[in-house]
Short mmCIF file of C-alpha atoms in Angstrom, two decimals:
data_model
loop_
_atom_site.label_atom_id
_atom_site.label_comp_id
_atom_site.label_asym_id
_atom_site.label_seq_id
_atom_site.Cartn_x
_atom_site.Cartn_y
_atom_site.Cartn_z
CA UNK A 773 36.67 -8.50 -20.27
CA UNK A 774 34.37 -7.66 -17.39
CA UNK A 775 34.33 -4.16 -15.99
CA UNK A 776 33.05 -3.02 -12.66
CA UNK A 777 32.85 -6.54 -11.18
CA UNK A 778 35.60 -8.26 -9.25
CA UNK A 779 35.90 -10.91 -6.61
CA UNK A 780 37.55 -9.77 -3.42
CA UNK A 781 38.60 -11.51 -0.22
CA UNK A 782 35.84 -11.85 2.31
CA UNK A 783 37.77 -9.80 4.88
CA UNK A 784 38.10 -6.80 2.54
CA UNK A 785 35.37 -4.33 3.67
CA UNK A 786 33.06 -2.67 1.18
CA UNK A 787 33.35 1.02 0.55
CA UNK A 788 30.23 3.19 0.55
CA UNK A 789 29.78 2.79 -3.23
CA UNK A 790 30.40 -0.96 -3.48
CA UNK A 791 27.97 -3.82 -3.04
CA UNK A 792 27.58 -7.54 -3.54
CA UNK A 793 25.41 -8.19 -6.59
CA UNK A 794 22.76 -10.87 -6.93
CA UNK A 795 25.40 -12.98 -8.69
CA UNK A 796 27.61 -12.86 -5.60
CA UNK A 797 30.14 -10.54 -7.24
CA UNK A 798 31.58 -7.37 -5.84
CA UNK A 799 30.48 -4.40 -7.90
CA UNK A 800 30.43 -0.59 -7.92
CA UNK A 801 27.44 1.70 -8.42
CA UNK A 802 29.27 3.48 -11.27
CA UNK A 803 29.23 0.19 -13.19
CA UNK A 804 25.42 0.11 -13.30
CA UNK A 805 25.35 -0.22 -17.11
CA UNK A 806 28.21 -2.69 -17.45
CA UNK A 807 28.06 -6.43 -18.03
CA UNK A 808 24.36 -6.79 -18.77
CA UNK A 809 24.12 -9.29 -21.58
CA UNK A 810 20.33 -9.12 -21.63
CA UNK A 811 20.47 -5.33 -22.11
CA UNK A 812 23.05 -5.64 -24.88
CA UNK A 813 20.98 -8.27 -26.65
CA UNK A 814 17.81 -6.22 -26.30
CA UNK A 815 19.45 -3.14 -27.84
CA UNK A 816 20.90 -5.23 -30.66
CA UNK A 817 17.47 -6.63 -31.45
CA UNK A 818 15.83 -3.20 -31.26
CA UNK A 819 18.39 -1.66 -33.60
CA UNK A 820 17.88 -4.50 -36.08
CA UNK A 821 14.06 -4.26 -35.76
CA UNK A 822 13.69 -7.68 -34.19
CA UNK A 823 11.37 -8.63 -31.37
CA UNK A 824 12.85 -8.80 -27.87
CA UNK A 825 11.72 -11.98 -26.05
CA UNK A 826 9.93 -11.52 -22.74
CA UNK A 827 12.64 -13.30 -20.67
CA UNK A 828 15.13 -10.62 -21.68
CA UNK A 829 12.92 -7.87 -20.25
CA UNK A 830 12.57 -9.81 -17.00
CA UNK A 831 16.34 -10.19 -16.74
CA UNK A 832 16.86 -6.50 -17.52
CA UNK A 833 14.34 -5.54 -14.84
CA UNK A 834 15.96 -7.82 -12.26
CA UNK A 835 19.42 -6.47 -13.07
CA UNK A 836 18.23 -2.86 -12.93
CA UNK A 837 16.50 -3.41 -9.60
CA UNK A 838 19.72 -4.88 -8.22
CA UNK A 839 21.95 -2.07 -9.50
CA UNK A 840 19.90 0.98 -8.53
CA UNK A 841 21.63 1.80 -5.26
CA UNK A 842 22.74 4.73 -3.14
CA UNK A 843 26.07 5.06 -1.32
CA UNK A 844 25.92 3.92 2.29
CA UNK A 845 28.28 3.08 5.11
CA UNK A 846 29.33 -0.54 4.83
CA UNK A 847 28.23 -0.83 1.21
CA UNK A 848 25.73 0.68 -1.23
CA UNK A 849 22.09 0.04 -0.35
CA UNK A 850 19.59 -1.06 -2.97
CA UNK A 851 16.74 1.34 -3.68
CA UNK A 852 13.37 -0.41 -3.65
CA UNK A 853 11.45 1.28 -6.44
CA UNK A 854 8.06 0.19 -5.14
CA UNK A 855 8.86 1.92 -1.84
CA UNK A 856 10.40 5.07 -3.30
CA UNK A 857 8.02 5.73 -6.19
CA UNK A 858 5.00 6.77 -4.03
CA UNK A 859 7.22 9.23 -2.16
CA UNK A 860 7.86 10.93 -5.50
CA UNK A 861 4.52 10.39 -7.24
CA UNK A 862 2.09 11.55 -4.56
CA UNK A 863 3.68 14.97 -3.86
CA UNK A 864 4.05 15.46 -7.61
CA UNK A 865 0.36 14.75 -8.16
CA UNK A 866 -0.67 17.14 -5.40
CA UNK A 867 1.61 19.89 -6.69
CA UNK A 868 0.21 19.49 -10.20
CA UNK A 869 -3.31 19.79 -8.82
CA UNK A 870 -2.33 23.04 -7.09
CA UNK A 871 -1.94 24.93 -10.38
CA UNK A 872 -5.56 25.27 -11.48
CA UNK A 873 -9.03 23.81 -11.28
CA UNK A 874 -8.41 22.06 -14.59
CA UNK A 875 -5.31 20.31 -13.30
CA UNK A 876 -7.20 19.38 -10.15
CA UNK A 877 -9.92 17.67 -12.17
CA UNK A 878 -7.43 15.92 -14.46
CA UNK A 879 -5.08 14.61 -11.79
CA UNK A 880 -7.77 13.41 -9.41
CA UNK A 881 -9.65 11.79 -12.30
CA UNK A 882 -6.60 9.90 -13.54
CA UNK A 883 -5.19 8.95 -10.13
CA UNK A 884 -7.87 6.38 -9.13
CA UNK A 885 -7.63 4.62 -12.48
CA UNK A 886 -3.83 4.57 -12.29
CA UNK A 887 -3.88 3.02 -8.82
CA UNK A 888 -6.53 0.53 -9.91
CA UNK A 889 -4.43 -0.42 -12.94
CA UNK A 890 -1.36 -1.02 -10.77
CA UNK A 891 -3.44 -3.06 -8.34
CA UNK A 892 -4.90 -5.18 -11.12
CA UNK A 893 -1.47 -5.81 -12.63
CA UNK A 894 -0.08 -6.91 -9.28
CA UNK A 895 -3.15 -9.05 -8.57
CA UNK A 896 -3.12 -10.75 -11.95
CA UNK A 897 0.58 -11.56 -11.67
CA UNK A 898 0.22 -12.41 -7.96
CA UNK A 899 3.12 -10.11 -7.17
CA UNK A 900 3.52 -8.86 -3.63
CA UNK A 901 4.60 -5.24 -3.58
CA UNK A 902 5.26 -2.55 -0.99
CA UNK A 903 3.96 0.15 -3.34
CA UNK A 904 0.54 0.54 -1.72
CA UNK A 905 1.92 0.38 1.82
CA UNK A 906 4.37 3.11 0.90
CA UNK A 907 1.51 5.09 -0.66
CA UNK A 908 -0.46 4.80 2.59
CA UNK A 909 2.43 6.01 4.74
CA UNK A 910 3.28 8.80 2.29
CA UNK A 911 -0.34 9.97 2.24
CA UNK A 912 -0.41 10.08 6.03
CA UNK A 913 2.84 12.04 6.25
CA UNK A 914 1.88 14.48 3.48
CA UNK A 915 -1.61 15.19 4.81
CA UNK A 916 -0.39 15.65 8.38
CA UNK A 917 2.51 17.79 7.21
CA UNK A 918 0.30 20.08 5.15
CA UNK A 919 -2.20 20.40 7.98
CA UNK A 920 0.33 21.19 10.69
CA UNK A 921 2.69 23.34 8.61
CA UNK A 922 0.22 25.14 6.35
CA UNK A 923 -3.29 25.06 7.86
CA UNK A 924 -2.60 25.45 11.58
CA UNK A 925 -0.43 28.61 11.15
CA UNK A 926 -3.50 30.46 9.85
CA UNK A 927 -4.64 30.43 13.51
CA UNK A 928 -8.16 29.39 12.57
CA UNK A 929 -7.89 25.94 14.15
CA UNK A 930 -8.64 25.72 17.86
CA UNK A 931 -6.28 23.78 20.08
CA UNK A 932 -9.10 21.43 21.04
CA UNK A 933 -9.91 20.75 17.37
CA UNK A 934 -6.29 19.98 16.57
CA UNK A 935 -6.08 17.72 19.62
CA UNK A 936 -9.17 15.76 18.60
CA UNK A 937 -7.79 15.28 15.10
CA UNK A 938 -4.40 14.13 16.37
CA UNK A 939 -6.07 11.67 18.74
CA UNK A 940 -8.11 10.24 15.87
CA UNK A 941 -4.98 9.93 13.73
CA UNK A 942 -3.05 8.31 16.59
CA UNK A 943 -5.89 5.82 17.14
CA UNK A 944 -5.90 4.98 13.42
CA UNK A 945 -2.13 4.50 13.37
CA UNK A 946 -2.31 2.26 16.44
CA UNK A 947 -4.95 0.08 14.80
CA UNK A 948 -2.95 -0.07 11.57
CA UNK A 949 0.14 -1.10 13.52
CA UNK A 950 -1.78 -3.87 15.26
CA UNK A 951 -3.19 -5.09 11.95
CA UNK A 952 0.21 -5.10 10.27
CA UNK A 953 2.20 -6.52 13.18
CA UNK A 954 -0.38 -9.13 14.22
CA UNK A 955 -1.37 -11.09 11.11
CA UNK A 956 -4.20 -13.63 11.37
CA UNK A 957 -3.45 -17.01 12.91
CA UNK A 958 -1.43 -19.26 10.67
CA UNK A 959 -2.19 -22.87 9.96
CA UNK A 960 0.80 -24.93 11.01
CA UNK A 961 3.10 -25.41 8.04
CA UNK A 962 4.66 -28.67 7.09
CA UNK A 963 1.63 -30.63 8.28
CA UNK A 964 0.33 -33.10 5.74
CA UNK A 965 -2.63 -35.44 5.68
CA UNK A 966 -1.22 -38.41 7.48
CA UNK A 967 -3.04 -41.18 9.24
CA UNK A 968 -3.33 -40.64 12.97
CA UNK A 969 -2.34 -36.96 12.82
CA UNK A 970 -3.78 -35.09 15.77
CA UNK A 971 -6.16 -32.20 15.32
CA UNK A 972 -4.03 -29.85 17.43
CA UNK A 973 -1.10 -30.27 15.04
CA UNK A 974 -3.17 -29.13 12.09
CA UNK A 975 -4.97 -26.05 13.37
CA UNK A 976 -4.61 -23.20 15.80
CA UNK A 977 -7.48 -22.41 18.17
CA UNK A 978 -10.13 -23.47 15.65
CA UNK A 979 -12.57 -26.37 16.06
CA UNK A 980 -11.64 -29.14 13.67
CA UNK A 981 -14.07 -31.41 11.87
CA UNK A 982 -12.89 -34.49 10.04
CA UNK A 983 -15.81 -34.19 7.63
CA UNK A 984 -14.95 -30.61 6.68
CA UNK A 985 -11.17 -30.73 6.46
CA UNK A 986 -9.37 -30.07 3.20
CA UNK A 987 -5.83 -30.14 1.95
CA UNK A 988 -4.27 -26.98 0.57
CA UNK A 989 -2.93 -27.63 -2.90
CA UNK A 990 -0.12 -25.12 -2.34
CA UNK A 991 0.96 -25.49 1.29
CA UNK A 992 0.06 -29.17 1.50
CA UNK A 993 -1.38 -28.62 4.98
CA UNK A 994 -4.68 -29.60 6.51
CA UNK A 995 -7.08 -26.67 6.38
CA UNK A 996 -9.61 -26.37 9.20
CA UNK A 997 -13.04 -24.91 8.42
CA UNK A 998 -13.09 -21.31 7.14
CA UNK A 999 -9.40 -21.38 6.28
CA UNK A 1000 -7.97 -20.25 2.94
CA UNK A 1001 -4.62 -19.75 1.26
CA UNK A 1002 -3.13 -16.34 0.40
CA UNK A 1003 -1.03 -16.47 -2.75
CA UNK A 1004 0.69 -13.18 -1.86
CA UNK A 1005 1.71 -14.21 1.66
CA UNK A 1006 2.25 -17.82 0.63
CA UNK A 1007 0.52 -19.14 3.74
CA UNK A 1008 -2.86 -20.44 4.89
CA UNK A 1009 -4.76 -18.25 7.36
CA UNK A 1010 -7.70 -18.93 9.62
CA UNK A 1011 -10.93 -17.13 8.75
CA UNK A 1012 -9.09 -15.11 6.12
CA UNK A 1013 -11.07 -12.11 4.89
CA UNK A 1014 -8.75 -10.65 2.25
CA UNK A 1015 -5.21 -9.45 1.64
CA UNK A 1016 -5.05 -5.70 2.30
CA UNK A 1017 -2.48 -4.26 -0.10
CA UNK A 1018 -2.57 -0.88 1.66
CA UNK A 1019 -1.17 -2.49 4.82
CA UNK A 1020 0.56 -5.37 3.03
CA UNK A 1021 -0.91 -8.04 5.27
CA UNK A 1022 -3.78 -10.47 5.40
CA UNK A 1023 -6.94 -9.66 7.35
CA UNK A 1024 -8.31 -12.56 9.33
CA UNK A 1025 -9.68 -13.68 12.65
CA UNK A 1026 -6.88 -12.26 14.78
CA UNK A 1027 -6.66 -8.73 13.37
CA UNK A 1028 -10.14 -8.24 11.90
CA UNK A 1029 -11.41 -6.15 14.81
CA UNK A 1030 -8.40 -3.82 14.70
CA UNK A 1031 -8.88 -3.48 10.94
CA UNK A 1032 -12.50 -2.37 11.29
CA UNK A 1033 -11.65 0.05 14.10
CA UNK A 1034 -8.82 1.42 11.98
CA UNK A 1035 -11.21 2.01 9.08
CA UNK A 1036 -13.55 3.88 11.41
CA UNK A 1037 -10.75 6.02 12.78
CA UNK A 1038 -9.44 6.71 9.28
CA UNK A 1039 -12.84 7.86 7.99
CA UNK A 1040 -13.26 10.18 10.97
CA UNK A 1041 -9.73 11.55 10.60
CA UNK A 1042 -10.03 12.19 6.86
CA UNK A 1043 -13.45 13.85 6.95
CA UNK A 1044 -12.78 15.87 10.11
CA UNK A 1045 -9.34 17.00 8.93
CA UNK A 1046 -10.67 17.92 5.49
CA UNK A 1047 -13.50 19.94 7.04
CA UNK A 1048 -11.08 21.82 9.30
CA UNK A 1049 -8.86 22.58 6.31
CA UNK A 1050 -11.66 23.68 3.99
CA UNK A 1051 -13.29 25.91 6.60
CA UNK A 1052 -9.90 27.56 7.07
CA UNK A 1053 -8.97 28.27 3.45
CA UNK A 1054 -12.52 28.76 2.14
CA UNK A 1055 -15.34 31.03 3.21
CA UNK A 1056 -17.27 29.04 5.83
CA UNK A 1057 -20.88 29.11 6.91
CA UNK A 1058 -22.89 27.62 9.75
CA UNK A 1059 -25.07 24.59 9.14
CA UNK A 1060 -28.09 24.35 11.44
CA UNK A 1061 -26.32 26.86 13.70
CA UNK A 1062 -24.10 24.01 14.86
CA UNK A 1063 -21.59 22.84 12.24
CA UNK A 1064 -19.11 24.99 10.36
CA UNK A 1065 -18.81 23.91 6.73
CA UNK A 1066 -17.06 25.44 3.68
CA UNK A 1067 -19.23 27.61 1.46
CA UNK A 1068 -17.14 29.40 -1.20
CA UNK A 1069 -13.79 28.00 -2.38
CA UNK A 1070 -13.40 29.81 -5.70
CA UNK A 1071 -10.52 31.97 -4.46
CA UNK A 1072 -8.25 29.18 -3.26
CA UNK A 1073 -6.03 29.28 -6.35
CA UNK A 1074 -4.93 32.85 -5.75
CA UNK A 1075 -2.11 31.63 -3.50
CA UNK A 1076 -0.04 28.45 -3.81
CA UNK A 1077 -0.10 27.77 -0.07
CA UNK A 1078 -3.88 28.04 0.11
CA UNK A 1079 -4.29 25.88 -2.99
CA UNK A 1080 -2.01 23.24 -1.47
CA UNK A 1081 -4.21 23.12 1.63
CA UNK A 1082 -7.31 22.92 -0.54
CA UNK A 1083 -5.91 20.13 -2.73
CA UNK A 1084 -4.85 18.09 0.31
CA UNK A 1085 -8.37 18.41 1.73
CA UNK A 1086 -9.92 17.29 -1.56
CA UNK A 1087 -7.52 14.35 -1.67
CA UNK A 1088 -8.50 13.40 1.88
CA UNK A 1089 -12.20 13.49 0.95
CA UNK A 1090 -11.59 11.36 -2.12
CA UNK A 1091 -9.71 8.80 -0.05
CA UNK A 1092 -12.48 8.74 2.54
CA UNK A 1093 -15.03 7.51 -0.04
CA UNK A 1094 -13.55 4.03 -0.70
CA UNK A 1095 -12.53 3.74 2.95
CA UNK A 1096 -16.11 4.41 4.07
CA UNK A 1097 -17.42 1.90 1.53
CA UNK A 1098 -14.98 -0.69 2.84
CA UNK A 1099 -16.09 0.06 6.40
CA UNK A 1100 -19.77 -0.43 5.53
CA UNK A 1101 -18.95 -3.64 3.68
CA UNK A 1102 -17.00 -4.99 6.65
CA UNK A 1103 -19.80 -4.15 9.08
CA UNK A 1104 -22.33 -5.87 6.81
CA UNK A 1105 -20.16 -8.97 6.48
CA UNK A 1106 -19.69 -9.12 10.24
CA UNK A 1107 -23.45 -8.84 10.69
CA UNK A 1108 -24.04 -11.90 8.48
CA UNK A 1109 -20.96 -13.71 9.84
CA UNK A 1110 -19.04 -14.13 6.61
CA UNK A 1111 -15.88 -12.83 4.94
CA UNK A 1112 -14.94 -11.28 1.62
CA UNK A 1113 -13.30 -14.52 0.55
CA UNK A 1114 -16.44 -16.50 1.32
CA UNK A 1115 -18.62 -13.89 -0.35
CA UNK A 1116 -16.57 -14.12 -3.53
CA UNK A 1117 -16.97 -17.88 -3.48
CA UNK A 1118 -20.76 -17.42 -3.40
CA UNK A 1119 -21.09 -18.34 0.25
CA UNK A 1120 -23.06 -15.30 1.30
CA UNK A 1121 -25.10 -15.98 4.39
CA UNK A 1122 -24.68 -16.95 7.98
CA UNK A 1123 -21.77 -19.31 8.40
CA UNK A 1124 -22.15 -21.63 11.32
#
């Protein structure tokens, strides 16, 4: 006998704790562990020391993702773990690093490898996830929150300095919004290699050459020159550079300029904000009688608020390193008129 699942008339409204499952059945969030045959079979096999086949784990994961919900008006809403997990993980990592220098070294040494491992797993399985986009937004909110709520109240930051930083952050956010909301031009879908097909029906604002055309093995569309398929987006894009997991969108001809400007604004924001924070919580000194830089930070762990500011600044500096490397790589590729995709396919050089 099934428990927790029942079919109801369509006109019967859902309460805040009910939802329609992926099987089309009406269910309740309190029945999250009921009627999961894959879970029952997996436990039976584990208790009898037998191997659990991989399909069972996939079914358990899909069922769990569908049943993890929170009460909401009009029906329980599903909690997307890839969106929620960075909101929990990043503050936890920063708080752990606030305890001591040892924890700072451990957490910030493990964090890059953990993110790289998650990225490799998603790339190898060609799984599109919102985890890295959520991590980007969470990092922005946390760093800005710490700066405005913890660093600025020390009254060491000038109004002009705070204004410059906020303008740089706003510029970066504007560029990121343009990159995310304006993906590169798509190749028209549903267009196949047919006799007499016009060039305009196969491409968008890109010169077409009959001697250079190709057919995408996935989309089954005619690809104009310098066009490639993104397995995460499931579409073909013109002059595609790469799929940016941190913004969850492809970078191509249409949004490439905004992407580079966003990288520049992000590097400036991270380094400038980190310097303002470190010169506030550490003992500063003048460099060349012009720049104020941190000198002695050995006393930052005497107070949790100061250590939180210090850890956030260190995190910002660590993030600025790969961002700066990406910026330099993009500028170099623009200088030689090529893309990351073409570079990986050993097409380094000037592309006509």
